[in-house]
């Protein structure tokens, strides 16, 4: 595999832990968790691994300002803002919609890290991002674009390498299950699985996209990631495992399945999930286990991708509060 420039700031390897009480409650399957909620940067998450490679490129290009975009409660934006602060870059975040009345969760942390916040309003996200980038260029701020979700081939390559990290921990699960959205995590894991000769299944639980769209996106990105790493492998959309049965009422809308999953992980294992991504993916995992989708005795690794700061957003907290 080709060696890519990388800044080392994530706390790696992240631990792998058993979840015996949850496994028992679900009957017959063994569930493990890979703690990428503990990657060490500003409350952690999966974007930290990607940023190790993306920031190395920004530094090599002599950039001064990191620019990225996301939802109001974007974990990617929060981790980008923290990494920018750590390495002395300015940071501009282009956030969806209008400025909300109060700051909480990730948005509060974005401002704490000194990021400049730009609200896209009614403007299309890509258009707003391009405008902010062009303005920063005109002002001589030497901007560097961090792709949405960190999901370029360079960002995704971090998850190909994370696969090697898992195997070095001598963990060989039958299934790897996780939340999939912009597709970089899944593309990297799929590419890494092929590169390292993994025999199990890499199953992304879609958070916001129909299966066919996410499969095509992941196959495309896995292909360009493998190419970047100098590996000759071919990926087809049909080979990408995506389950899109748990989209609920849409992106960021918490419902009963997420509430149950978050509560089960909290009360059986003392583990925090988040309302948008890992709560939804865990709800899918729980439902699939109850349906008997995973053959008895198999080992399932839930790759925790972070996101807990969103638990402290009023609307989510009110929904989850039990008293
Ligand atoms: C971004 C994110 C994901 C999705 O990862 P992608 O690489 O964008 O598919 C999952 N979980 C959390 C907590 C995230 O912030």
CSV table of C-alpha atoms and ligand atoms in Angstrom, one decimal:
chain,number,residue,atom,x,y,z
A,1,UNK,CA,0.0,0.0,0.0
A,2,UNK,CA,1.3,3.5,-0.9
A,3,UNK,CA,2.3,5.6,2.1
A,4,UNK,CA,0.4,8.9,2.3
A,5,UNK,CA,1.5,12.0,4.2
A,6,UNK,CA,-0.2,12.1,7.6
A,7,UNK,CA,-0.2,14.2,10.7
A,8,UNK,CA,-0.5,12.1,13.8
A,9,UNK,CA,-2.9,13.4,16.4
A,10,UNK,CA,-5.7,10.8,16.8
A,11,UNK,CA,-5.5,8.5,19.8
A,12,UNK,CA,-4.9,5.2,18.1
A,13,UNK,CA,-5.5,2.4,18.2
A,14,UNK,CA,-8.9,3.0,19.5
A,15,UNK,CA,-10.0,0.2,22.0
A,16,UNK,CA,-12.2,-2.8,21.1
A,17,UNK,CA,-14.5,-3.8,23.9
A,18,UNK,CA,-17.0,-6.5,24.5
A,19,UNK,CA,-20.7,-5.7,25.2
A,20,UNK,CA,-21.8,-8.7,27.2
A,21,UNK,CA,-25.0,-7.3,28.7
A,22,UNK,CA,-26.2,-6.0,25.4
A,23,UNK,CA,-25.2,-9.2,23.6
A,24,UNK,CA,-27.2,-11.2,26.2
A,25,UNK,CA,-30.2,-9.0,25.9
A,26,UNK,CA,-30.2,-9.6,22.1
A,27,UNK,CA,-29.7,-13.4,22.5
A,28,UNK,CA,-27.2,-15.5,20.6
A,29,UNK,CA,-24.9,-12.9,19.1
A,30,UNK,CA,-21.7,-11.5,20.4
A,31,UNK,CA,-21.4,-7.8,20.0
A,32,UNK,CA,-18.1,-5.9,20.2
A,33,UNK,CA,-17.6,-2.1,19.9
A,34,UNK,CA,-14.6,-0.3,18.2
A,35,UNK,CA,-14.4,3.0,20.1
A,36,UNK,CA,-13.8,5.6,17.4
A,37,UNK,CA,-15.9,7.8,19.6
A,38,UNK,CA,-12.6,8.0,21.5
A,39,UNK,CA,-10.3,9.2,18.8
A,40,UNK,CA,-9.1,11.9,21.2
A,41,UNK,CA,-9.7,15.1,19.3
A,42,UNK,CA,-12.4,17.3,21.0
A,43,UNK,CA,-14.7,14.5,22.1
A,44,UNK,CA,-13.7,12.3,19.2
A,45,UNK,CA,-15.4,10.7,16.3
A,46,UNK,CA,-14.7,9.2,12.9
A,47,UNK,CA,-13.7,12.5,11.2
A,48,UNK,CA,-10.6,12.7,13.2
A,49,UNK,CA,-8.9,9.8,11.3
A,50,UNK,CA,-9.8,11.4,8.0
A,51,UNK,CA,-8.4,14.8,9.1
A,52,UNK,CA,-5.0,13.3,9.8
A,53,UNK,CA,-4.5,12.9,6.1
A,54,UNK,CA,-6.5,16.0,5.0
A,55,UNK,CA,-4.6,18.3,7.3
A,56,UNK,CA,-1.3,16.9,6.1
A,57,UNK,CA,-2.2,17.9,2.6
A,58,UNK,CA,-3.4,21.4,3.7
A,59,UNK,CA,0.0,21.9,5.4
A,60,UNK,CA,1.9,20.8,2.3
A,61,UNK,CA,0.0,23.2,0.1
A,62,UNK,CA,0.8,26.1,2.5
A,63,UNK,CA,-2.9,26.7,3.3
A,64,UNK,CA,-3.9,29.1,6.1
A,65,UNK,CA,-7.6,28.6,6.3
A,66,UNK,CA,-9.6,25.3,6.4
A,67,UNK,CA,-13.1,25.6,4.9
A,68,UNK,CA,-15.8,22.9,5.2
A,69,UNK,CA,-19.5,22.5,5.3
A,70,UNK,CA,-22.2,20.5,7.1
A,71,UNK,CA,-25.4,20.4,9.0
A,72,UNK,CA,-25.9,22.6,12.1
A,73,UNK,CA,-24.9,19.8,14.4
A,74,UNK,CA,-22.1,18.4,12.2
A,75,UNK,CA,-19.6,16.3,14.0
A,76,UNK,CA,-17.3,16.7,11.0
A,77,UNK,CA,-17.4,20.5,11.4
A,78,UNK,CA,-16.7,20.3,15.1
A,79,UNK,CA,-13.7,18.0,14.6
A,80,UNK,CA,-12.4,20.2,11.7
A,81,UNK,CA,-12.6,23.3,13.8
A,82,UNK,CA,-10.7,21.6,16.7
A,83,UNK,CA,-8.0,20.3,14.3
A,84,UNK,CA,-7.7,23.8,12.7
A,85,UNK,CA,-7.2,25.3,16.2
A,86,UNK,CA,-4.6,22.7,17.1
A,87,UNK,CA,-2.5,23.3,14.0
A,88,UNK,CA,-3.0,27.0,13.8
A,89,UNK,CA,-5.2,27.3,10.8
A,90,UNK,CA,-8.2,29.6,10.6
A,91,UNK,CA,-11.5,27.7,10.1
A,92,UNK,CA,-14.6,28.7,8.2
A,93,UNK,CA,-17.7,26.5,8.5
A,94,UNK,CA,-20.6,26.8,6.0
A,95,UNK,CA,-23.6,25.5,7.9
A,96,UNK,CA,-27.0,24.5,6.5
A,97,UNK,CA,-30.0,26.8,7.1
A,98,UNK,CA,-30.3,29.9,9.3
A,99,UNK,CA,-28.5,30.8,12.5
A,100,UNK,CA,-30.5,29.2,15.3
A,101,UNK,CA,-31.7,31.1,18.4
A,102,UNK,CA,-29.4,29.3,20.7
A,103,UNK,CA,-26.1,27.5,20.6
A,104,UNK,CA,-25.7,23.9,21.8
A,105,UNK,CA,-24.0,20.7,21.2
A,106,UNK,CA,-21.5,20.7,18.3
A,107,UNK,CA,-22.4,24.3,17.3
A,108,UNK,CA,-21.4,25.6,20.7
A,109,UNK,CA,-18.1,23.7,20.4
A,110,UNK,CA,-17.5,25.2,16.8
A,111,UNK,CA,-17.7,28.7,18.3
A,112,UNK,CA,-15.5,27.7,21.2
A,113,UNK,CA,-12.8,26.6,18.8
A,114,UNK,CA,-13.0,30.0,17.1
A,115,UNK,CA,-14.4,28.9,13.8
A,116,UNK,CA,-16.0,31.5,11.6
A,117,UNK,CA,-19.6,30.4,11.0
A,118,UNK,CA,-21.4,31.2,7.7
A,119,UNK,CA,-25.1,30.3,7.3
A,120,UNK,CA,-26.1,29.0,3.9
A,121,UNK,CA,-29.8,30.0,4.4
A,122,UNK,CA,-31.8,29.1,1.3
A,123,UNK,CA,-28.7,28.8,-0.9
A,124,UNK,CA,-27.7,25.4,-2.0
A,125,UNK,CA,-24.8,24.0,0.1
A,126,UNK,CA,-22.4,23.6,-2.7
A,127,UNK,CA,-23.0,27.0,-4.0
A,128,UNK,CA,-22.7,28.6,-0.6
A,129,UNK,CA,-19.4,26.7,-0.1
A,130,UNK,CA,-18.0,27.8,-3.4
A,131,UNK,CA,-18.9,31.5,-2.7
A,132,UNK,CA,-17.2,31.4,0.8
A,133,UNK,CA,-14.2,29.7,-0.7
A,134,UNK,CA,-13.8,32.3,-3.5
A,135,UNK,CA,-14.2,35.2,-1.1
A,136,UNK,CA,-11.4,33.7,1.2
A,137,UNK,CA,-9.2,33.4,-1.9
A,138,UNK,CA,-9.8,37.0,-2.9
A,139,UNK,CA,-8.9,38.1,0.7
A,140,UNK,CA,-5.6,36.2,0.5
A,141,UNK,CA,-6.5,33.8,3.2
A,142,UNK,CA,-5.1,30.7,1.3
A,143,UNK,CA,-8.1,28.5,1.8
A,144,UNK,CA,-8.1,24.7,1.7
A,145,UNK,CA,-11.3,22.8,1.1
A,146,UNK,CA,-12.0,19.9,3.4
A,147,UNK,CA,-14.6,17.9,1.5
A,148,UNK,CA,-18.1,17.3,2.9
A,149,UNK,CA,-17.8,14.7,5.7
A,150,UNK,CA,-14.0,14.4,4.9
A,151,UNK,CA,-15.1,11.9,2.3
A,152,UNK,CA,-12.6,12.3,-0.5
A,153,UNK,CA,-10.3,9.4,-1.5
A,154,UNK,CA,-7.6,10.9,0.8
A,155,UNK,CA,-10.0,11.1,3.8
A,156,UNK,CA,-11.4,7.7,3.1
A,157,UNK,CA,-8.0,6.1,3.0
A,158,UNK,CA,-7.8,6.6,6.7
A,159,UNK,CA,-10.5,4.0,7.1
A,160,UNK,CA,-8.7,1.6,4.8
A,161,UNK,CA,-5.7,1.9,7.3
A,162,UNK,CA,-8.1,1.6,10.3
A,163,UNK,CA,-8.9,-1.9,9.0
A,164,UNK,CA,-5.3,-2.8,9.4
A,165,UNK,CA,-5.4,-1.4,12.9
A,166,UNK,CA,-8.4,-3.7,13.7
A,167,UNK,CA,-6.7,-6.8,12.4
A,168,UNK,CA,-3.5,-5.9,14.4
A,169,UNK,CA,-5.8,-6.0,17.5
A,170,UNK,CA,-6.5,-9.6,16.5
A,171,UNK,CA,-10.2,-8.9,16.1
A,172,UNK,CA,-11.8,-10.8,13.2
A,173,UNK,CA,-15.5,-10.2,13.4
A,174,UNK,CA,-18.0,-11.9,11.1
A,175,UNK,CA,-19.7,-8.5,10.6
A,176,UNK,CA,-18.7,-4.9,10.9
A,177,UNK,CA,-21.8,-2.6,11.3
A,178,UNK,CA,-21.8,1.2,11.5
A,179,UNK,CA,-23.6,4.4,10.5
A,180,UNK,CA,-23.0,5.4,6.8
A,181,UNK,CA,-23.7,8.8,5.4
A,182,UNK,CA,-21.3,10.7,3.2
A,183,UNK,CA,-19.7,7.2,2.6
A,184,UNK,CA,-16.1,7.8,3.4
A,185,UNK,CA,-16.0,5.5,6.4
A,186,UNK,CA,-17.7,2.7,4.5
A,187,UNK,CA,-15.6,3.2,1.3
A,188,UNK,CA,-12.4,3.1,3.4
A,189,UNK,CA,-13.5,0.0,5.3
A,190,UNK,CA,-14.6,-1.7,2.1
A,191,UNK,CA,-11.3,-0.9,0.4
A,192,UNK,CA,-9.3,-1.9,3.6
A,193,UNK,CA,-11.3,-5.2,3.8
A,194,UNK,CA,-10.2,-6.1,0.3
A,195,UNK,CA,-6.6,-5.0,0.8
A,196,UNK,CA,-6.2,-7.0,4.0
A,197,UNK,CA,-8.1,-10.1,2.8
A,198,UNK,CA,-11.1,-9.8,5.2
A,199,UNK,CA,-13.6,-12.6,4.9
A,200,UNK,CA,-16.5,-11.1,6.9
A,201,UNK,CA,-19.1,-8.5,5.8
A,202,UNK,CA,-19.0,-4.7,6.0
A,203,UNK,CA,-22.5,-3.5,6.5
A,204,UNK,CA,-23.3,0.2,6.4
A,205,UNK,CA,-26.6,1.3,8.0
A,206,UNK,CA,-27.7,4.3,5.9
A,207,UNK,CA,-28.6,7.4,7.9
A,208,UNK,CA,-30.1,9.5,5.2
A,209,UNK,CA,-29.8,7.9,1.7
A,210,UNK,CA,-31.7,5.3,-0.3
A,211,UNK,CA,-29.5,2.1,-0.6
A,212,UNK,CA,-28.9,2.4,-4.3
A,213,UNK,CA,-27.5,5.9,-4.1
A,214,UNK,CA,-25.3,5.1,-1.1
A,215,UNK,CA,-24.0,1.9,-2.7
A,216,UNK,CA,-23.0,3.7,-5.9
A,217,UNK,CA,-21.3,6.5,-3.9
A,218,UNK,CA,-19.4,4.0,-1.7
A,219,UNK,CA,-18.3,1.9,-4.7
A,220,UNK,CA,-17.0,4.9,-6.5
A,221,UNK,CA,-15.2,6.2,-3.5
A,222,UNK,CA,-13.8,2.8,-2.6
A,223,UNK,CA,-12.5,2.6,-6.1
A,224,UNK,CA,-10.7,5.9,-6.1
A,225,UNK,CA,-9.4,5.3,-2.6
A,226,UNK,CA,-7.9,1.9,-3.6
A,227,UNK,CA,-6.4,3.7,-6.7
A,228,UNK,CA,-4.9,6.4,-4.5
A,229,UNK,CA,-3.4,3.7,-2.3
A,230,UNK,CA,-1.8,2.0,-5.4
A,231,UNK,CA,-4.0,-1.1,-5.1
A,232,UNK,CA,-5.5,-2.7,-8.2
A,233,UNK,CA,-9.0,-3.8,-7.0
A,234,UNK,CA,-12.3,-3.3,-8.7
A,235,UNK,CA,-15.5,-2.4,-6.8
A,236,UNK,CA,-19.0,-2.7,-8.0
A,237,UNK,CA,-22.1,-1.1,-6.4
A,238,UNK,CA,-23.7,-4.5,-6.1
A,239,UNK,CA,-20.9,-5.7,-3.8
A,240,UNK,CA,-21.5,-2.8,-1.3
A,241,UNK,CA,-23.7,-3.9,1.6
A,242,UNK,CA,-26.1,-1.1,2.6
A,243,UNK,CA,-29.3,-1.3,4.7
A,244,UNK,CA,-31.6,1.7,4.3
A,245,UNK,CA,-34.5,0.3,6.3
A,246,UNK,CA,-34.0,2.7,9.2
A,247,UNK,CA,-34.2,6.2,7.7
A,248,UNK,CA,-37.2,7.0,9.9
A,249,UNK,CA,-38.5,10.5,9.3
A,250,UNK,CA,-35.2,11.7,7.7
A,251,UNK,CA,-31.8,13.1,8.6
A,252,UNK,CA,-31.5,14.3,12.2
A,253,UNK,CA,-35.1,13.4,13.1
A,254,UNK,CA,-35.0,11.2,16.2
A,255,UNK,CA,-37.7,8.6,16.7
A,256,UNK,CA,-38.6,5.6,18.8
A,257,UNK,CA,-36.0,3.2,17.4
A,258,UNK,CA,-33.1,5.6,18.1
A,259,UNK,CA,-34.5,6.4,21.5
A,260,UNK,CA,-34.6,2.7,22.4
A,261,UNK,CA,-31.1,2.0,21.0
A,262,UNK,CA,-29.6,5.0,22.9
A,263,UNK,CA,-31.3,3.9,26.1
A,264,UNK,CA,-30.2,0.2,25.8
A,265,UNK,CA,-26.6,1.1,25.2
A,266,UNK,CA,-26.6,3.6,28.0
A,267,UNK,CA,-28.4,1.3,30.6
A,268,UNK,CA,-26.8,-2.0,29.6
A,269,UNK,CA,-23.3,-0.9,28.9
A,270,UNK,CA,-22.8,2.7,30.1
A,271,UNK,CA,-22.0,3.7,26.6
A,272,UNK,CA,-23.1,6.9,24.8
A,273,UNK,CA,-24.6,6.8,21.3
A,274,UNK,CA,-25.8,9.9,19.4
A,275,UNK,CA,-29.3,10.8,18.1
A,276,UNK,CA,-28.4,11.3,14.5
A,277,UNK,CA,-25.9,8.6,13.4
A,278,UNK,CA,-24.9,5.9,15.9
A,279,UNK,CA,-28.4,5.8,17.5
A,280,UNK,CA,-29.9,5.0,14.1
A,281,UNK,CA,-27.2,2.5,13.2
A,282,UNK,CA,-27.5,0.8,16.5
A,283,UNK,CA,-31.3,0.7,16.1
A,284,UNK,CA,-30.7,-1.1,12.9
A,285,UNK,CA,-28.3,-3.5,14.4
A,286,UNK,CA,-30.7,-4.3,17.3
A,287,UNK,CA,-33.6,-4.9,14.9
A,288,UNK,CA,-31.5,-7.1,12.6
A,289,UNK,CA,-30.3,-9.1,15.6
A,290,UNK,CA,-33.9,-9.6,16.9
A,291,UNK,CA,-35.0,-10.7,13.4
A,292,UNK,CA,-32.3,-13.4,13.5
A,293,UNK,CA,-30.5,-11.8,10.5
A,294,UNK,CA,-27.1,-12.6,12.1
A,295,UNK,CA,-26.5,-16.4,12.3
A,296,UNK,CA,-26.3,-17.6,16.0
A,297,UNK,CA,-22.8,-17.5,17.5
A,298,UNK,CA,-21.5,-14.9,15.0
A,299,UNK,CA,-19.4,-12.0,16.2
A,300,UNK,CA,-20.6,-8.5,15.2
A,301,UNK,CA,-18.4,-5.5,15.6
A,302,UNK,CA,-20.3,-2.2,16.0
A,303,UNK,CA,-17.8,0.5,14.8
A,304,UNK,CA,-18.8,3.5,16.9
A,305,UNK,CA,-18.3,6.7,14.9
A,306,UNK,CA,-18.9,9.2,17.7
A,307,UNK,CA,-21.4,12.1,17.8
A,308,UNK,CA,-22.4,12.3,21.5
A,309,UNK,CA,-22.2,16.1,21.7
A,310,UNK,CA,-25.6,16.2,19.9
A,311,UNK,CA,-27.1,14.5,22.9
A,312,UNK,CA,-26.9,18.0,24.5
A,313,UNK,CA,-29.1,19.7,22.0
A,314,UNK,CA,-32.4,20.7,23.7
A,315,UNK,CA,-34.8,19.0,21.3
A,316,UNK,CA,-32.9,15.6,21.5
A,317,UNK,CA,-32.4,15.9,25.2
A,318,UNK,CA,-36.1,16.6,25.8
A,319,UNK,CA,-37.0,13.6,23.6
A,320,UNK,CA,-34.7,11.3,25.4
A,321,UNK,CA,-35.3,12.5,28.9
A,322,UNK,CA,-37.1,9.8,30.9
A,323,UNK,CA,-38.7,11.7,33.7
B,1,LIG,C1,-20.0,11.7,9.8
B,1,LIG,C2,-20.5,10.6,10.7
B,1,LIG,C3,-20.9,9.4,10.3
B,1,LIG,C4,-20.9,9.0,8.9
B,1,LIG,O1,-19.6,8.8,8.3
B,1,LIG,P1,-19.4,9.0,6.8
B,1,LIG,O2,-18.0,8.7,6.5
B,1,LIG,O3,-19.8,10.4,6.4
B,1,LIG,O4,-20.3,8.0,6.1
B,1,LIG,C5,-21.3,8.4,11.2
B,1,LIG,N1,-21.3,8.7,12.5
B,1,LIG,C6,-21.0,10.0,13.0
B,1,LIG,C7,-21.2,10.2,14.5
B,1,LIG,C8,-20.6,11.0,12.1
B,1,LIG,O5,-20.3,12.2,12.6
